[in-house]
Amino acid sequence: MLIIGSHVGYKKNTGLVGSVEEALSYGANTFMFYTGAPQNTIRSSIDLDDVKKAYSLMNDNDIDKNKVIVHAPYIINLANPDKFDFSCRFLSEELKRVETFGMKYLVLHPGSHVGLGVDVGISNIIKALNFVLDNDNTNVTILLETMAGKGSEVGKSFEELKVIIDGVFKKDRLGVCLDTCHLNDAGYDLTDFDSVISSFDKVIGIHKIKCVHVNDSKNPLGSHKDRHENIGKGTIGLDTLINIIYYDKLKDVPKILETPYIDGMAPYKEEISLIKSFN
Ligand code: FE
Ligand code: FE
Ligand code: ZN
């Protein structure tokens, strides 16, 4: 069955119930949220009564909590040694929050090496992940996101992600989130998705893919830009995205839209119904 949803809001006053209601209003059967604003570290305490209500709403509407995704804030940068303590502390707290929400997956941007070079960046990320996971007793899996390679982003190739995973002791706590816009911008030709997946499978192993961010791209293959476009409106195109969304080997993996708002309005209801029309 197609598991499709989008990024939704999570606000203190409407809580997780509000997030689930937003997802349902789009015709989604999963969703992704941030536990607070992605650009800052202000996090309010979790209202367990709200979580309970959200779960009963999810149950009533066949939303599987194990397919719901949490996204870590952008300000965590495990590759930057100057932010090491802050990033580790915040990631540890975030893992606990995800567990309190009862979710299983936290998507994380591996980090940016801020001019220190990919190798140094990768070794900092490994050090940070080992430190965080050694001191963590949640069951949350961190999904390293494939990045566009904008600026000094680490994780723009399967090989880079593989080196990170190899360096982490608790490998079972790591998975991967593919992002179609990022893959395109990193130089992976998605029109030949069989080849992309077979290369991923050789380097990392297809079983590690636990989430796919479905976005079109405003920029051409290999542009290293990371600007998301609405489904079918960008350089990747509708046919290629539909092929990925319905790709048999990834059929149990949740697909999450992070496409831009149009005139201040979320495009997800229309995009999800467009996607479902190819079922
Ligand atoms: Fe992301
Ligand atoms: Fe993404
Ligand atoms: Zn992006």
mmCIF file of C-alpha atoms and ligand atoms in Angstrom:
data_model
loop_
_atom_site.group_PDB
_atom_site.id
_atom_site.type_symbol
_atom_site.label_atom_id
_atom_site.label_comp_id
_atom_site.label_asym_id
_atom_site.label_seq_id
_atom_site.Cartn_x
_atom_site.Cartn_y
_atom_site.Cartn_z
ATOM 1 C CA MET A 1 0.000 0.000 0.000
ATOM 2 C CA LEU A 2 1.176 3.494 -0.794
ATOM 3 C CA ILE A 3 2.314 5.308 2.362
ATOM 4 C CA ILE A 4 2.229 8.981 1.519
ATOM 5 C CA GLY A 5 2.197 12.205 3.477
ATOM 6 C CA SER A 6 3.911 15.533 3.792
ATOM 7 C CA HIS A 7 5.653 17.777 6.194
ATOM 8 C CA VAL A 8 3.049 19.173 8.626
ATOM 9 C CA GLY A 9 3.210 21.756 11.399
ATOM 10 C CA TYR A 10 3.491 20.991 15.089
ATOM 11 C CA LYS A 11 2.473 23.836 17.376
ATOM 12 C CA LYS A 12 2.154 24.060 21.127
ATOM 13 C CA ASN A 13 -1.511 25.105 21.091
ATOM 14 C CA THR A 14 -2.769 22.507 18.597
ATOM 15 C CA GLY A 15 -0.261 19.781 19.517
ATOM 16 C CA LEU A 16 0.201 16.456 17.779
ATOM 17 C CA VAL A 17 -3.570 16.241 17.310
ATOM 18 C CA GLY A 18 -3.243 19.339 15.114
ATOM 19 C CA SER A 19 -0.469 17.664 13.107
ATOM 20 C CA VAL A 20 -2.572 14.540 12.537
ATOM 21 C CA GLU A 21 -5.589 16.645 11.553
ATOM 22 C CA GLU A 22 -3.466 18.575 9.078
ATOM 23 C CA ALA A 23 -2.180 15.299 7.551
ATOM 24 C CA LEU A 24 -5.731 13.930 7.274
ATOM 25 C CA SER A 25 -6.883 17.132 5.566
ATOM 26 C CA TYR A 26 -4.384 16.359 2.781
ATOM 27 C CA GLY A 27 -5.634 12.776 2.349
ATOM 28 C CA ALA A 28 -2.333 11.507 3.755
ATOM 29 C CA ASN A 29 -1.765 8.267 5.672
ATOM 30 C CA THR A 30 1.507 9.398 7.234
ATOM 31 C CA PHE A 31 3.307 12.667 7.979
ATOM 32 C CA MET A 32 6.553 14.277 9.075
ATOM 33 C CA PHE A 33 6.972 16.996 11.693
ATOM 34 C CA TYR A 34 9.574 18.966 13.618
ATOM 35 C CA THR A 35 9.267 18.896 17.425
ATOM 36 C CA GLY A 36 9.642 22.701 17.317
ATOM 37 C CA ALA A 37 10.840 25.375 14.893
ATOM 38 C CA PRO A 38 13.535 23.788 12.680
ATOM 39 C CA GLN A 39 15.772 26.870 12.956
ATOM 40 C CA ASN A 40 15.825 27.165 16.757
ATOM 41 C CA THR A 41 16.209 25.111 19.909
ATOM 42 C CA ILE A 42 13.126 26.299 21.755
ATOM 43 C CA ARG A 43 11.190 23.146 22.638
ATOM 44 C CA SER A 44 8.107 23.046 24.813
ATOM 45 C CA SER A 45 7.316 20.076 27.040
ATOM 46 C CA ILE A 46 5.296 17.298 25.427
ATOM 47 C CA ASP A 47 1.664 17.030 26.498
ATOM 48 C CA LEU A 48 1.100 13.283 26.933
ATOM 49 C CA ASP A 49 -2.654 13.703 26.900
ATOM 50 C CA ASP A 50 -2.379 15.341 23.465
ATOM 51 C CA VAL A 51 -0.162 12.470 22.272
ATOM 52 C CA LYS A 52 -2.732 9.943 23.481
ATOM 53 C CA LYS A 53 -5.529 11.740 21.635
ATOM 54 C CA ALA A 54 -3.382 11.983 18.504
ATOM 55 C CA TYR A 55 -2.771 8.215 18.599
ATOM 56 C CA SER A 56 -6.452 7.420 18.816
ATOM 57 C CA LEU A 57 -7.059 9.715 15.835
ATOM 58 C CA MET A 58 -4.213 7.982 13.976
ATOM 59 C CA ASN A 59 -5.660 4.546 14.793
ATOM 60 C CA ASP A 60 -9.091 5.570 13.551
ATOM 61 C CA ASN A 61 -7.543 6.651 10.263
ATOM 62 C CA ASP A 62 -5.018 3.838 9.703
ATOM 63 C CA ILE A 63 -1.937 5.964 10.270
ATOM 64 C CA ASP A 64 0.870 3.674 11.448
ATOM 65 C CA LYS A 65 3.054 5.444 14.029
ATOM 66 C CA ASN A 66 6.046 3.440 12.808
ATOM 67 C CA LYS A 67 5.768 5.229 9.450
ATOM 68 C CA VAL A 68 5.529 8.708 10.944
ATOM 69 C CA ILE A 69 8.775 10.658 10.649
ATOM 70 C CA VAL A 70 10.329 13.315 12.869
ATOM 71 C CA HIS A 71 12.877 15.713 11.329
ATOM 72 C CA ALA A 72 15.732 17.036 13.478
ATOM 73 C CA PRO A 73 16.377 20.812 13.353
ATOM 74 C CA TYR A 74 18.893 22.199 10.829
ATOM 75 C CA ILE A 75 20.950 23.839 13.553
ATOM 76 C CA ILE A 76 22.399 20.501 14.630
ATOM 77 C CA ASN A 77 25.733 20.243 12.825
ATOM 78 C CA LEU A 78 27.680 17.193 13.919
ATOM 79 C CA ALA A 79 30.468 17.972 11.432
ATOM 80 C CA ASN A 80 31.391 21.299 13.018
ATOM 81 C CA PRO A 81 33.747 20.847 15.999
ATOM 82 C CA ASP A 82 32.873 24.305 17.367
ATOM 83 C CA LYS A 83 29.269 23.165 17.805
ATOM 84 C CA PHE A 84 30.087 19.627 18.944
ATOM 85 C CA ASP A 85 28.778 19.848 22.527
ATOM 86 C CA PHE A 86 25.672 21.800 21.568
ATOM 87 C CA SER A 87 24.826 19.508 18.648
ATOM 88 C CA CYS A 88 25.342 16.318 20.643
ATOM 89 C CA ARG A 89 23.271 17.580 23.548
ATOM 90 C CA PHE A 90 20.459 18.732 21.313
ATOM 91 C CA LEU A 91 20.444 15.489 19.304
ATOM 92 C CA SER A 92 20.317 13.452 22.543
ATOM 93 C CA GLU A 93 17.345 15.468 23.760
ATOM 94 C CA GLU A 94 15.681 15.158 20.383
ATOM 95 C CA LEU A 95 15.992 11.339 20.469
ATOM 96 C CA LYS A 96 14.248 11.348 23.851
ATOM 97 C CA ARG A 97 11.498 13.614 22.509
ATOM 98 C CA VAL A 98 10.929 11.294 19.532
ATOM 99 C CA GLU A 99 10.663 8.361 21.925
ATOM 100 C CA THR A 100 8.209 10.281 24.135
ATOM 101 C CA PHE A 101 6.095 10.951 21.049
ATOM 102 C CA GLY A 102 6.248 7.201 20.391
ATOM 103 C CA MET A 103 7.792 7.514 16.927
ATOM 104 C CA LYS A 104 10.607 5.414 15.543
ATOM 105 C CA TYR A 105 12.520 7.536 13.035
ATOM 106 C CA LEU A 106 14.426 10.809 13.254
ATOM 107 C CA VAL A 107 15.733 12.271 9.982
ATOM 108 C CA LEU A 108 19.035 14.097 10.374
ATOM 109 C CA HIS A 109 21.178 16.103 7.959
ATOM 110 C CA PRO A 110 24.654 14.602 8.483
ATOM 111 C CA GLY A 111 26.273 18.049 8.725
ATOM 112 C CA SER A 112 28.416 20.645 6.954
ATOM 113 C CA HIS A 113 32.195 20.558 7.301
ATOM 114 C CA VAL A 114 32.437 24.383 7.254
ATOM 115 C CA GLY A 115 35.653 24.404 5.202
ATOM 116 C CA LEU A 116 37.481 21.683 7.138
ATOM 117 C CA GLY A 117 37.097 19.181 4.308
ATOM 118 C CA VAL A 118 34.881 16.144 3.806
ATOM 119 C CA ASP A 119 37.178 13.726 5.648
ATOM 120 C CA VAL A 120 37.360 15.864 8.783
ATOM 121 C CA GLY A 121 33.620 16.477 8.570
ATOM 122 C CA ILE A 122 32.915 12.760 8.336
ATOM 123 C CA SER A 123 35.181 11.915 11.242
ATOM 124 C CA ASN A 124 33.488 14.574 13.399
ATOM 125 C CA ILE A 125 30.072 13.169 12.491
ATOM 126 C CA ILE A 126 31.195 9.642 13.412
ATOM 127 C CA LYS A 127 32.606 10.844 16.720
ATOM 128 C CA ALA A 128 29.395 12.707 17.533
ATOM 129 C CA LEU A 129 27.082 9.831 16.577
ATOM 130 C CA ASN A 130 29.104 7.363 18.650
ATOM 131 C CA PHE A 131 29.039 9.746 21.613
ATOM 132 C CA VAL A 132 25.293 10.353 21.351
ATOM 133 C CA LEU A 133 24.335 6.715 20.752
ATOM 134 C CA ASP A 134 26.632 5.414 23.533
ATOM 135 C CA ASN A 135 24.740 7.585 25.996
ATOM 136 C CA ASP A 136 21.272 6.941 24.616
ATOM 137 C CA ASN A 137 18.776 4.288 25.622
ATOM 138 C CA THR A 138 15.906 5.036 23.267
ATOM 139 C CA ASN A 139 14.914 2.803 20.369
ATOM 140 C CA VAL A 140 14.866 5.637 17.848
ATOM 141 C CA THR A 141 16.626 5.112 14.514
ATOM 142 C CA ILE A 142 18.521 8.079 13.074
ATOM 143 C CA LEU A 143 17.996 8.387 9.325
ATOM 144 C CA LEU A 144 20.888 10.156 7.630
ATOM 145 C CA GLU A 145 19.484 12.194 4.747
ATOM 146 C CA THR A 146 21.112 12.191 1.315
ATOM 147 C CA MET A 147 22.189 15.798 0.707
ATOM 148 C CA ALA A 148 22.480 18.007 -2.387
ATOM 149 C CA GLY A 149 26.086 18.954 -1.674
ATOM 150 C CA LYS A 150 25.226 22.619 -1.235
ATOM 151 C CA GLY A 151 28.059 24.564 0.395
ATOM 152 C CA SER A 152 30.081 22.143 2.494
ATOM 153 C CA GLU A 153 27.311 19.597 3.106
ATOM 154 C CA VAL A 154 28.477 16.080 3.899
ATOM 155 C CA GLY A 155 26.367 13.142 2.704
ATOM 156 C CA LYS A 156 26.057 14.041 -0.986
ATOM 157 C CA SER A 157 26.979 10.513 -2.078
ATOM 158 C CA PHE A 158 26.126 7.006 -0.921
ATOM 159 C CA GLU A 159 29.840 6.446 -0.365
ATOM 160 C CA GLU A 160 30.048 9.314 2.139
ATOM 161 C CA LEU A 161 27.055 7.973 4.052
ATOM 162 C CA LYS A 162 28.605 4.509 3.979
ATOM 163 C CA VAL A 163 31.825 5.784 5.600
ATOM 164 C CA ILE A 164 29.745 7.387 8.368
ATOM 165 C CA ILE A 165 27.725 4.215 8.975
ATOM 166 C CA ASP A 166 30.909 2.107 8.977
ATOM 167 C CA GLY A 167 32.406 4.291 11.689
ATOM 168 C CA VAL A 168 29.425 4.079 14.024
ATOM 169 C CA PHE A 169 29.408 1.167 16.478
ATOM 170 C CA LYS A 170 25.635 0.945 16.870
ATOM 171 C CA LYS A 171 24.893 0.534 13.144
ATOM 172 C CA ASP A 172 21.440 -0.834 13.830
ATOM 173 C CA ARG A 173 20.515 2.636 15.119
ATOM 174 C CA LEU A 174 21.202 4.174 11.680
ATOM 175 C CA GLY A 175 19.201 4.202 8.471
ATOM 176 C CA VAL A 176 18.960 6.452 5.412
ATOM 177 C CA CYS A 177 16.370 8.916 4.113
ATOM 178 C CA LEU A 178 16.549 9.458 0.341
ATOM 179 C CA ASP A 179 15.563 12.946 -0.852
ATOM 180 C CA THR A 180 14.794 13.057 -4.577
ATOM 181 C CA CYS A 181 15.620 16.774 -4.974
ATOM 182 C CA HIS A 182 18.892 16.301 -3.142
ATOM 183 C CA LEU A 183 19.786 13.177 -5.151
ATOM 184 C CA ASN A 184 19.146 15.042 -8.424
ATOM 185 C CA ASP A 185 21.130 18.065 -7.308
ATOM 186 C CA ALA A 186 23.938 15.801 -6.082
ATOM 187 C CA GLY A 187 24.189 14.305 -9.583
ATOM 188 C CA TYR A 188 22.184 11.070 -9.372
ATOM 189 C CA ASP A 189 20.152 10.623 -12.557
ATOM 190 C CA LEU A 190 16.725 9.588 -11.258
ATOM 191 C CA THR A 191 15.415 8.783 -14.748
ATOM 192 C CA ASP A 192 17.416 5.572 -14.297
ATOM 193 C CA PHE A 193 16.204 4.791 -10.772
ATOM 194 C CA ASP A 194 17.052 1.084 -11.106
ATOM 195 C CA SER A 195 20.720 2.050 -11.409
ATOM 196 C CA VAL A 196 20.525 4.508 -8.513
ATOM 197 C CA ILE A 197 18.953 1.868 -6.275
ATOM 198 C CA SER A 198 21.327 -0.874 -7.363
ATOM 199 C CA SER A 199 24.254 1.409 -6.602
ATOM 200 C CA PHE A 200 22.730 2.245 -3.202
ATOM 201 C CA ASP A 201 22.226 -1.448 -2.546
ATOM 202 C CA LYS A 202 25.846 -2.257 -3.400
ATOM 203 C CA VAL A 203 27.278 0.550 -1.278
ATOM 204 C CA ILE A 204 24.932 0.602 1.751
ATOM 205 C CA GLY A 205 22.126 -1.953 1.376
ATOM 206 C CA ILE A 206 18.581 -1.188 0.295
ATOM 207 C CA HIS A 207 17.138 -2.355 3.664
ATOM 208 C CA LYS A 208 18.628 0.794 5.238
ATOM 209 C CA ILE A 209 16.195 3.069 3.336
ATOM 210 C CA LYS A 210 13.418 3.936 5.816
ATOM 211 C CA CYS A 211 12.035 7.162 4.318
ATOM 212 C CA VAL A 212 11.896 8.919 0.940
ATOM 213 C CA HIS A 213 11.465 12.687 0.667
ATOM 214 C CA VAL A 214 9.668 13.256 -2.606
ATOM 215 C CA ASN A 215 10.409 16.665 -4.101
ATOM 216 C CA ASP A 216 10.907 17.975 -7.598
ATOM 217 C CA SER A 217 13.933 20.240 -8.109
ATOM 218 C CA LYS A 218 14.232 23.787 -9.417
ATOM 219 C CA ASN A 219 17.735 23.035 -10.693
ATOM 220 C CA PRO A 220 19.413 20.653 -13.128
ATOM 221 C CA LEU A 221 21.179 17.382 -12.369
ATOM 222 C CA GLY A 222 24.352 17.914 -10.362
ATOM 223 C CA SER A 223 23.701 21.600 -9.611
ATOM 224 C CA HIS A 224 24.329 21.229 -5.825
ATOM 225 C CA LYS A 225 21.609 23.814 -5.090
ATOM 226 C CA ASP A 226 18.839 22.182 -2.982
ATOM 227 C CA ARG A 227 15.791 24.166 -4.002
ATOM 228 C CA HIS A 228 12.632 22.073 -3.885
ATOM 229 C CA GLU A 229 9.948 22.390 -6.572
ATOM 230 C CA ASN A 230 6.351 21.171 -6.692
ATOM 231 C CA ILE A 231 5.662 17.683 -8.065
ATOM 232 C CA GLY A 232 5.896 17.668 -11.858
ATOM 233 C CA LYS A 233 6.949 21.334 -12.056
ATOM 234 C CA GLY A 234 10.702 20.841 -11.882
ATOM 235 C CA THR A 235 13.665 19.272 -13.633
ATOM 236 C CA ILE A 236 12.969 15.759 -12.298
ATOM 237 C CA GLY A 237 9.438 15.660 -13.671
ATOM 238 C CA LEU A 238 6.238 13.777 -12.926
ATOM 239 C CA ASP A 239 6.987 10.441 -14.636
ATOM 240 C CA THR A 240 10.276 9.987 -12.827
ATOM 241 C CA LEU A 241 8.801 10.910 -9.439
ATOM 242 C CA ILE A 242 5.795 8.605 -9.929
ATOM 243 C CA ASN A 243 8.146 5.755 -10.807
ATOM 244 C CA ILE A 244 10.038 6.338 -7.541
ATOM 245 C CA ILE A 245 6.866 6.695 -5.448
ATOM 246 C CA TYR A 246 5.484 3.371 -6.747
ATOM 247 C CA TYR A 247 8.873 1.614 -6.922
ATOM 248 C CA ASP A 248 8.133 -1.918 -5.791
ATOM 249 C CA LYS A 249 11.288 -2.451 -3.709
ATOM 250 C CA LEU A 250 10.437 0.660 -1.664
ATOM 251 C CA LYS A 251 6.705 0.059 -1.346
ATOM 252 C CA ASP A 252 6.711 -0.152 2.479
ATOM 253 C CA VAL A 253 8.832 2.978 2.840
ATOM 254 C CA PRO A 254 6.919 6.186 3.695
ATOM 255 C CA LYS A 255 7.039 8.925 1.035
ATOM 256 C CA ILE A 256 7.056 12.462 2.395
ATOM 257 C CA LEU A 257 6.444 15.620 0.339
ATOM 258 C CA GLU A 258 8.468 18.727 1.234
ATOM 259 C CA THR A 259 7.431 20.752 -1.779
ATOM 260 C CA PRO A 260 7.030 24.527 -1.494
ATOM 261 C CA TYR A 261 3.807 26.330 -0.605
ATOM 262 C CA ILE A 262 2.031 28.024 -3.524
ATOM 263 C CA ASP A 263 0.716 31.548 -2.790
ATOM 264 C CA GLY A 264 0.916 30.827 0.924
ATOM 265 C CA MET A 265 -1.095 27.602 0.576
ATOM 266 C CA ALA A 266 0.079 24.046 1.210
ATOM 267 C CA PRO A 267 0.065 22.127 -2.104
ATOM 268 C CA TYR A 268 -0.098 18.700 -0.446
ATOM 269 C CA LYS A 269 -3.775 17.845 -0.880
ATOM 270 C CA GLU A 270 -3.558 18.389 -4.648
ATOM 271 C CA GLU A 271 -0.157 16.706 -4.953
ATOM 272 C CA ILE A 272 -1.252 13.648 -2.967
ATOM 273 C CA SER A 273 -4.400 13.247 -5.047
ATOM 274 C CA LEU A 274 -2.349 13.632 -8.235
ATOM 275 C CA ILE A 275 0.030 10.928 -6.982
ATOM 276 C CA LYS A 276 -2.836 8.615 -5.982
ATOM 277 C CA SER A 277 -4.368 8.945 -9.459
ATOM 278 C CA PHE A 278 -1.428 6.879 -10.781
ATOM 279 C CA ASN A 279 -2.196 3.983 -8.426
HETATM 280 FE FE FE B 1 15.868 17.380 5.375
HETATM 281 FE FE FE B 2 14.467 16.370 2.609
HETATM 282 ZN ZN ZN B 3 16.201 20.055 0.752
#
